[in-house]
Short mmCIF file of C-alpha atoms in Angstrom, two decimals:
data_model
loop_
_atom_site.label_atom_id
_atom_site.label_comp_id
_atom_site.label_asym_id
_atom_site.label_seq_id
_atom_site.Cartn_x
_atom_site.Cartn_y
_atom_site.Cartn_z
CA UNK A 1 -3.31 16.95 0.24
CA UNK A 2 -4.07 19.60 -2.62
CA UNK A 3 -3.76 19.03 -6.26
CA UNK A 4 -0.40 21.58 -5.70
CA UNK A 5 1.48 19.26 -3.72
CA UNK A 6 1.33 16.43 -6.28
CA UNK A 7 2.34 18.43 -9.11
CA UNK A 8 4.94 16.65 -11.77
CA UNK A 9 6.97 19.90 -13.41
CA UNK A 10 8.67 17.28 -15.46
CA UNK A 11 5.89 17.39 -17.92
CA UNK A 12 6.39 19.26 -21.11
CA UNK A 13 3.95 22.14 -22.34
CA UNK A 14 3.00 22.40 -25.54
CA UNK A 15 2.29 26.15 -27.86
CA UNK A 16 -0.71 26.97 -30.35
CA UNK A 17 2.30 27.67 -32.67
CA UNK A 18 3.60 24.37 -32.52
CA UNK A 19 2.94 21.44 -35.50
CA UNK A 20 0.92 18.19 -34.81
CA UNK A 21 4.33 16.87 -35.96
CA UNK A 22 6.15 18.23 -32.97
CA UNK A 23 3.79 17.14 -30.44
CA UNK A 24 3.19 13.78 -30.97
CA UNK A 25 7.16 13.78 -30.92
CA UNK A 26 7.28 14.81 -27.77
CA UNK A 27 4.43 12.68 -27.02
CA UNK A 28 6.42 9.69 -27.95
CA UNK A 29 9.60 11.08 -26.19
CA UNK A 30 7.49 11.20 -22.72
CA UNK A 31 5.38 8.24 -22.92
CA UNK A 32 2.34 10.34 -22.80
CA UNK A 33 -0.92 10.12 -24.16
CA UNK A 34 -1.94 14.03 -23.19
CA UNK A 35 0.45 17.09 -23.06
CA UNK A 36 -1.25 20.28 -21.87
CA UNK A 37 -1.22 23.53 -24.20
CA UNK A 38 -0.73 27.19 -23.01
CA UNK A 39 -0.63 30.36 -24.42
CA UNK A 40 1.42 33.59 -22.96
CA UNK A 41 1.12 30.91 -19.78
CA UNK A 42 -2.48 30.74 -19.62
CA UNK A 43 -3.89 27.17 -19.67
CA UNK A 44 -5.87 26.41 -22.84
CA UNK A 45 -6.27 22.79 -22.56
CA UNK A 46 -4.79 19.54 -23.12
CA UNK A 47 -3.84 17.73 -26.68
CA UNK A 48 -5.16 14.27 -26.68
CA UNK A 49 -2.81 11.83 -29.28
CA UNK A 50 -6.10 10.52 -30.67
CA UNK A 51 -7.08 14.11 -31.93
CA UNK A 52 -3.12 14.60 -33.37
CA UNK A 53 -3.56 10.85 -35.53
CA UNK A 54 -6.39 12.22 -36.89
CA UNK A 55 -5.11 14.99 -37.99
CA UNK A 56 -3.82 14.18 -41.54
CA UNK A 57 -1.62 17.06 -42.36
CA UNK A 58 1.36 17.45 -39.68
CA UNK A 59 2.58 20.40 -40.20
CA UNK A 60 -1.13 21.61 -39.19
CA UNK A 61 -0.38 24.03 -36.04
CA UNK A 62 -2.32 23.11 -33.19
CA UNK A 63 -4.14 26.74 -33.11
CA UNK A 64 -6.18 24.74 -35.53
CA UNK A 65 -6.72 21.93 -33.18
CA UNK A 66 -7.43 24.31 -30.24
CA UNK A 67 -11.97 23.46 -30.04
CA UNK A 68 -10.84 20.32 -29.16
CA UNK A 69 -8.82 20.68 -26.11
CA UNK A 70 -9.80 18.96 -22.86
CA UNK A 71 -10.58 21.44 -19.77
CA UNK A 72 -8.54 18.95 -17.57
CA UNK A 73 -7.52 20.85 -15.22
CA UNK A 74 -8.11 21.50 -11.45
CA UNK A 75 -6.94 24.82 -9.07
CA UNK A 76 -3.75 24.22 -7.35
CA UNK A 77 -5.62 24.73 -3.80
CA UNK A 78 -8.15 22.30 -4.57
CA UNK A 79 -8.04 18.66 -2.63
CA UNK A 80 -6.62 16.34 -4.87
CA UNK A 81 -9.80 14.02 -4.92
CA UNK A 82 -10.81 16.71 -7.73
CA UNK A 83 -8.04 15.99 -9.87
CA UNK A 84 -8.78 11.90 -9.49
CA UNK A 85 -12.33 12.75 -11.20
CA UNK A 86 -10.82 15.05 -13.99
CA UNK A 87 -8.42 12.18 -14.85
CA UNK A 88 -11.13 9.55 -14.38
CA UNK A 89 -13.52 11.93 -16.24
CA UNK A 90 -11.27 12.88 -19.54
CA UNK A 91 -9.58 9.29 -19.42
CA UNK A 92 -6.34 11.45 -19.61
CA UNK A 93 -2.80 10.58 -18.25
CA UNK A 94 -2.41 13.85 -17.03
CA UNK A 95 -3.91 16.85 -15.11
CA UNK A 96 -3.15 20.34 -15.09
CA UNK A 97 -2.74 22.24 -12.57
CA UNK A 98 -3.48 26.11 -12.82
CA UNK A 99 -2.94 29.13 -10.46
CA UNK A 100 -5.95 31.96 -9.20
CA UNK A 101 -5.21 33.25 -12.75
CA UNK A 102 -5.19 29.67 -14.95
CA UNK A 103 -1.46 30.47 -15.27
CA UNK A 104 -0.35 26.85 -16.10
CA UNK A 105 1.60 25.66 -12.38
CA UNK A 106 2.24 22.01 -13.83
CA UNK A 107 0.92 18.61 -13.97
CA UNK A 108 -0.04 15.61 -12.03
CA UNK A 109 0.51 12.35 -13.80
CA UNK A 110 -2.24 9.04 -13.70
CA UNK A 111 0.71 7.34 -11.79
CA UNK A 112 1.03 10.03 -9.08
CA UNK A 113 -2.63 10.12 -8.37
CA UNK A 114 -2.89 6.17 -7.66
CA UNK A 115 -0.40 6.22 -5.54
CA UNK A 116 -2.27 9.32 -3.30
CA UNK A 117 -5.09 7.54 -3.51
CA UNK A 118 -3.54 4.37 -2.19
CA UNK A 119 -1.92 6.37 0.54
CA UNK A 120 -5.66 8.02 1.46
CA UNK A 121 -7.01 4.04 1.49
CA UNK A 122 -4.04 3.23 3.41
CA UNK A 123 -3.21 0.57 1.52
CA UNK A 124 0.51 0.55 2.54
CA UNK A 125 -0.95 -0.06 6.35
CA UNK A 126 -0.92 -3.73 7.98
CA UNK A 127 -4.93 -4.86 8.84
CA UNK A 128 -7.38 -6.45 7.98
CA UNK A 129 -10.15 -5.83 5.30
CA UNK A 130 -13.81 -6.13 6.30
CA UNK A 131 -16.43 -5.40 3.64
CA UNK A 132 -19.74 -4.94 4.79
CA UNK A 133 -23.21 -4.68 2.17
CA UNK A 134 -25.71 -2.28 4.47
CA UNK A 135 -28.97 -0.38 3.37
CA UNK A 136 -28.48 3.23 3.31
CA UNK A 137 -31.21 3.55 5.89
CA UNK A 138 -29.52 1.63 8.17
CA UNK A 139 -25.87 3.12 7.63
CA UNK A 140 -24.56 4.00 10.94
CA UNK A 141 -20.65 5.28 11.36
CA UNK A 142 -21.03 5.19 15.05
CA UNK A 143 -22.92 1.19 15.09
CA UNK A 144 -20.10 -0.06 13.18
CA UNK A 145 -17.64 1.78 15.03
CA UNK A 146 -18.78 0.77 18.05
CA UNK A 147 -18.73 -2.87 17.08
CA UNK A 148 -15.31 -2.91 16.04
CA UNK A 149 -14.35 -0.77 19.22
CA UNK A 150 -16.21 -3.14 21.54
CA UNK A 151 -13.65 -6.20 19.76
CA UNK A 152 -11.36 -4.00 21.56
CA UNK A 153 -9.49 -2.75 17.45
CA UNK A 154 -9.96 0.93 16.10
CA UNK A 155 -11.12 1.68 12.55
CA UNK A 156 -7.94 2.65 10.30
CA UNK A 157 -9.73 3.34 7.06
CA UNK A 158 -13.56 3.41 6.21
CA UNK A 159 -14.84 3.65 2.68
CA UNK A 160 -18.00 4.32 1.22
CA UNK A 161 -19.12 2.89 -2.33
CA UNK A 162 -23.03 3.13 -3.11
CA UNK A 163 -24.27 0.44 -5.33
CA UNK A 164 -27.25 2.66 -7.92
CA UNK A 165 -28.65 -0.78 -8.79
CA UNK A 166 -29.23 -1.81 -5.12
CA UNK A 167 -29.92 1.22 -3.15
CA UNK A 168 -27.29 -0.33 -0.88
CA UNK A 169 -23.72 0.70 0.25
CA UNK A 170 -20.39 -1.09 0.64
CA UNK A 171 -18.83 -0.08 3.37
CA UNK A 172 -15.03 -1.13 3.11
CA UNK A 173 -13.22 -0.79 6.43
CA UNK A 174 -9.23 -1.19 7.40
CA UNK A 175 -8.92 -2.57 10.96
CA UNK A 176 -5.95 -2.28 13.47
CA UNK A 177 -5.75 -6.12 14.20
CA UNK A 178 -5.11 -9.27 11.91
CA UNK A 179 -7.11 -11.63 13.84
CA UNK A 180 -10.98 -10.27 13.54
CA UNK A 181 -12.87 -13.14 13.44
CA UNK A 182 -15.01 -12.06 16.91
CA UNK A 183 -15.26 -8.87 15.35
CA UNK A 184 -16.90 -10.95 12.01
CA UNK A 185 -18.74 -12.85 14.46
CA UNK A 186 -20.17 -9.66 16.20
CA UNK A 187 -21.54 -8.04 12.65
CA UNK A 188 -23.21 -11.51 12.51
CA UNK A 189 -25.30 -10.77 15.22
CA UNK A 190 -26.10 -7.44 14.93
CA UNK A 191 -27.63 -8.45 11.26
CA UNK A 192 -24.56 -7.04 8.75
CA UNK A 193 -24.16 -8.95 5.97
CA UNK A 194 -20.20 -9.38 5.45
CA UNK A 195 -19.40 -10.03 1.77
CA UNK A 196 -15.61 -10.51 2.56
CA UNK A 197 -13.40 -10.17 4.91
CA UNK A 198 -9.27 -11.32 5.25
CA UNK A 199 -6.97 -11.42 8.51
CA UNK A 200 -5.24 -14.29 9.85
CA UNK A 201 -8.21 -16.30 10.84
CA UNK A 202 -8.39 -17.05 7.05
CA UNK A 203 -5.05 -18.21 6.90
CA UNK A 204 -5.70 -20.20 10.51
CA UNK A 205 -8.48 -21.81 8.97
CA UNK A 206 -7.28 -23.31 6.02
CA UNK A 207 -4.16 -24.77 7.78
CA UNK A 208 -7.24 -26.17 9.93
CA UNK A 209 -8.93 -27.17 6.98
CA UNK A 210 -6.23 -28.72 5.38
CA UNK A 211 -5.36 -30.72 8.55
CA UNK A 212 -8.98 -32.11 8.66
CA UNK A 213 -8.45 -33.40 5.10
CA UNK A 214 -4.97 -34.92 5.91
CA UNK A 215 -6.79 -37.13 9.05
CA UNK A 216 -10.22 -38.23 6.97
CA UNK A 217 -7.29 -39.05 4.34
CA UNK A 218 -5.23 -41.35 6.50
CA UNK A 219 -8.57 -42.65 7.82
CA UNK A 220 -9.42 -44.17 4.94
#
């Protein structure tokens, strides 16, 4: 999915002619903590609110303001992942979105990016979660996907996070069944540490649990 296809047009632009006054009014009219600022169409950067309460005069025009605009902003053709790390980057609410000639195209709001980035994780997808804590030098995509294969489920989603302190990596990965507690059982053997996992078996095992408690209860 490219930064293009997200792209909110319901976000307002603001000019280098326009007063602090007028933008954090429009700030405050659409809930946003960043508006983007153009001239003859040409991206220049985006207006934080911080920058505008500082500013003590209001009817200072924001041509005065312009050294501190944020380069947030990503190509239209680029994936979308590169807008995620703009936002995450400027801690903005928005990201613009510019053409081959930084022509302003429109923006992509915070909210718009979570939710592509809980499609890509397939969070909306039934499974369950395994989370597994693995050396990098022992990181193999086809070991673990063989595992899971030979449990007779398929790998929906895999995720990579590396862990700086550790040298390690936590691999997160989405499975096609509910039940996985032979596939657990199997990265037991093979020497993966599992950190956490969820799927029926969890529920299954605390009604067992439960049950056990119930009999040593009425035992007494």
């Amino acid at each position: 999915m490219t930064s293009l296809q997200l792209i909110d047009n319901l976000s307002p632009q603001l000019y280098l002619k326009d007063t602090v006054e007028k933008a954090l009014q429009m700030m405050t009219e659409y809930k946003a903590s960043h508006l983007p600022v153009v001239e003859d169409q040409k991206f220049l950067g985006l207006i934080s609110e911080g920058d505008l309460s500082n500013e003590e005069d209001n009817n200072t025009t924001l041509e005065f303001l312009q050294s501190g605009l944020l380069s947030a902003g990503v190509d239209g053709s680029t994936h979308f992942l590169k807008a995620v790390a703009i936002c995450n980057l400027y801690h903005t609410n928005v990201v613009a979105v510019t053409g081959d000639n930084n022509e302003l195209l429109g923006t992509i709001s915070s909210e718009a990016l979570i939710s592509a980035l809980g499609s890509l994780c397939g969070s909306s997808e039934n499974g369950a979660i395994v989370v597994l804590q693995i050396e990098r030098i022992k990181y193999s995509i086809s070991e673990i996907n063989n595992i899971v294969e030979s449990n007779g489920a398929s790998i929906l989603h895999l995720n990579v996070l590396p862990n700086p302190l550790s040298h390690s990596l936590e691999v997160t990965l989405q499975i096609n069944k509910k039940e996985i507690s032979t596939i657990v059982a199997t990265f037991g053997r093979y020497e993966y540490s599992v950190s956490f996992y969820s799927g029926e078996e969890l529920f299954d095992n605390e009604i067992s649990a439960n049950y056990n408690h119930l009999l040593n209860y009425l035992r007494i």
